[in-house]
CSV table of C-alpha atoms in Angstrom, one decimal:
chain,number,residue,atom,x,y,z
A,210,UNK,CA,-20.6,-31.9,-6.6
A,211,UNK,CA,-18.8,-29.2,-5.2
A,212,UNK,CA,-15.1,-29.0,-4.1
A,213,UNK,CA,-14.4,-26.7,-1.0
A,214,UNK,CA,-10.7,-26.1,-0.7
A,215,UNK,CA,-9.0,-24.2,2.2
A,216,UNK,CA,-5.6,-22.7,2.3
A,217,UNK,CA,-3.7,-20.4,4.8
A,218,UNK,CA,-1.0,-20.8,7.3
A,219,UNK,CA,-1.7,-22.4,10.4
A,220,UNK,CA,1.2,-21.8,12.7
A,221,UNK,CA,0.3,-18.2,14.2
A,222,UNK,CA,2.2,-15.8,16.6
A,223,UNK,CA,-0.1,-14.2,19.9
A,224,UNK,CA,-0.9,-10.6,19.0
A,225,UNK,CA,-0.9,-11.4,15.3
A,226,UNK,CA,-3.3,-11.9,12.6
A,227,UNK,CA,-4.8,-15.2,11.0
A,228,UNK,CA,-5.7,-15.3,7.3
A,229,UNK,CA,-7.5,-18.2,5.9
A,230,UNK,CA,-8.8,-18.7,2.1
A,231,UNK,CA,-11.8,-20.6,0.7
A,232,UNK,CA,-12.6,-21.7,-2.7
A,233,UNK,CA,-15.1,-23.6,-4.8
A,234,UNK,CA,-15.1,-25.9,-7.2
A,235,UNK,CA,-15.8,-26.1,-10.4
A,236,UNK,CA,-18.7,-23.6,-9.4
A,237,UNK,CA,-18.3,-19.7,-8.4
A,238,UNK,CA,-18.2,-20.1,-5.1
A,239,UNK,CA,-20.1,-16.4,-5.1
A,240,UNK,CA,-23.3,-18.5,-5.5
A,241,UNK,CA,-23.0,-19.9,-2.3
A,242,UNK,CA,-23.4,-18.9,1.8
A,243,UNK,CA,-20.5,-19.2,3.1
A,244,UNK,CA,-18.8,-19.6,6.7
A,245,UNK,CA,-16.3,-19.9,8.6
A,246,UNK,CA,-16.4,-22.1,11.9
A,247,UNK,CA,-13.6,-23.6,14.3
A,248,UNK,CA,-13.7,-26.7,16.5
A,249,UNK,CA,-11.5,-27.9,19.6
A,250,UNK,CA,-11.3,-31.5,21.2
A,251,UNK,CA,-13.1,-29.6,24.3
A,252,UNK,CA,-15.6,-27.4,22.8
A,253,UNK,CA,-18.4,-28.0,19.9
A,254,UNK,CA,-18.3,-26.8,16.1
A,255,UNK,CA,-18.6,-22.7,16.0
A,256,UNK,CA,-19.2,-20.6,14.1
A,257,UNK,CA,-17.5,-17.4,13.5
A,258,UNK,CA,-18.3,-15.5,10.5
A,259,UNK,CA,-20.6,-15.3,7.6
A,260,UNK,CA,-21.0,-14.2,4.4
A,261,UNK,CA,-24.3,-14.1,1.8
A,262,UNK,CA,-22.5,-14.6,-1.6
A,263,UNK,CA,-24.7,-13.0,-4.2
A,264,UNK,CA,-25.4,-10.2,-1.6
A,265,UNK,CA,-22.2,-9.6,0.7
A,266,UNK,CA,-24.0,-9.6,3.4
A,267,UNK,CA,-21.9,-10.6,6.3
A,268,UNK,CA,-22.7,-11.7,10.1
A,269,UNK,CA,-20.5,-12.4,12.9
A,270,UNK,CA,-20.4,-14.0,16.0
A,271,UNK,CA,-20.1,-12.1,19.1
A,272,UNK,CA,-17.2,-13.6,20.8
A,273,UNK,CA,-15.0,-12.6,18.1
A,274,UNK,CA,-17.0,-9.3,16.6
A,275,UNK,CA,-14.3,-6.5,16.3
A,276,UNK,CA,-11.5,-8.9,15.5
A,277,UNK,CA,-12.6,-11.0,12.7
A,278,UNK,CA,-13.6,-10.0,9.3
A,279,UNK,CA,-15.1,-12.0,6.2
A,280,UNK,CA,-15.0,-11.1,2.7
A,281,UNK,CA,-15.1,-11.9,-1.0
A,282,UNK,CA,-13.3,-11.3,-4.1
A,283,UNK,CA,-15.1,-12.5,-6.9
A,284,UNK,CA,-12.4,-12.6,-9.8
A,285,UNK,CA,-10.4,-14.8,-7.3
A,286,UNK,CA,-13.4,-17.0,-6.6
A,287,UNK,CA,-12.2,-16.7,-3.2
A,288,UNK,CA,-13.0,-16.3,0.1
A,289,UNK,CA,-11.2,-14.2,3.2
A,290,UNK,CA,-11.2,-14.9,7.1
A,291,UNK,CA,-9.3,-12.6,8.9
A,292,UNK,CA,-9.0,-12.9,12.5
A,293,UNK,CA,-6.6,-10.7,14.6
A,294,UNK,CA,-5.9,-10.3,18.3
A,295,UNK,CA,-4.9,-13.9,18.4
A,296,UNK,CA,-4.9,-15.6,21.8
A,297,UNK,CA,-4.1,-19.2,22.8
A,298,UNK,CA,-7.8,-20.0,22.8
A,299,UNK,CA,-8.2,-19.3,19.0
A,300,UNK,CA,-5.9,-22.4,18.4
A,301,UNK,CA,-8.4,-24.5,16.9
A,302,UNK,CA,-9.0,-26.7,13.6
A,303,UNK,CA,-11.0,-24.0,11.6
A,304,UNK,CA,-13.3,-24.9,8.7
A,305,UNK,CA,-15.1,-23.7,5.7
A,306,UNK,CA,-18.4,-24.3,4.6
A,307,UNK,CA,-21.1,-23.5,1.8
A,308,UNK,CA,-24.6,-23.8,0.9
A,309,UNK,CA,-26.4,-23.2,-2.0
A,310,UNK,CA,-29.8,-21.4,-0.8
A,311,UNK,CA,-31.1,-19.9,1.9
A,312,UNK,CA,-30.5,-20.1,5.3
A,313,UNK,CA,-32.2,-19.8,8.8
A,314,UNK,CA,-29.6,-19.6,11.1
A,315,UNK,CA,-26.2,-18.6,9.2
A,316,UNK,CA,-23.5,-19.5,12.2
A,317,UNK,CA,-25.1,-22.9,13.1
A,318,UNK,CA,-23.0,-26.0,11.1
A,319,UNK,CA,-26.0,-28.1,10.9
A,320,UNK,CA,-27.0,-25.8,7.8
A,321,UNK,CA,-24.4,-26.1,5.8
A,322,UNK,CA,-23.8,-28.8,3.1
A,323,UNK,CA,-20.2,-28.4,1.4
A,324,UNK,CA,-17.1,-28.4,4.2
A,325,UNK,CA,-13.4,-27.3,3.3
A,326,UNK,CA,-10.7,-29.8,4.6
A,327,UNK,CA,-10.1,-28.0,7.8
A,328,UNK,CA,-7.0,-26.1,9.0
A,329,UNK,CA,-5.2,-26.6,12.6
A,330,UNK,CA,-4.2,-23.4,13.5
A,331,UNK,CA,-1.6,-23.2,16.6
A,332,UNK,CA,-1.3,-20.0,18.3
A,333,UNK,CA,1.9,-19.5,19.8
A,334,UNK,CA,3.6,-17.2,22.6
């Protein structure tokens, strides 16, 4: 069984930047696909970024391509969501989540098995 933790600040100033961390546990979580998604009370589960761990591949959704960016450090076993720009509609709960294995469709939630904790993130004026 593997442990998905999340960590990052979640109270977030318009214009800035949002930066979110992922980990696994006990395994490298470089093994894994992982990606990033965010969820509202109004609006289904998304997802946002992507990233093919023993490839570094990465993928990301077009409503946020040119502001977001997902990557990997390996000694750290972590990893990186970076989202900039930020508006009021990026205030959303946004979550981790890993596979082991392939994948057919990389930014839909129903493929992935292992899911961080999930972070509110507030963005402010």
């Amino acid at each position: 069984q593997v442990h998905i933790l999340q960590s990052g600040e979640g109270s977030v100033q318009a214009g800035g930047s949002l930066r979110l961390s992922c980990t696994a546990s006990p395994d490298a979580i470089s093994r894994y696909r992982v990606a990033w998604f965010r969820q509202t009370s109004t609006q289904e589960r998304e997802g946002l970024a992507y990233i093919n761990g023993p490839t570094g591949h990465t993928l990301y959704h077009n409503s946020v391509q040119g502001r977001v960016k997902i990557s990997q450090d390996n000694a750290m076993n972590t990893v990186y969501f970076q989202l900039d720009g930020l508006k009021s509609d990026d205030t959303a709960i946004y979550y981790c989540a890993a596979k082991e294995g392939r994948l057919l469709y990389p930014l839909l939630p129903g493929e992935y098995t292992y899911w961080g904790q999930g972070t509110q993130v507030t963005v402010s004026s």
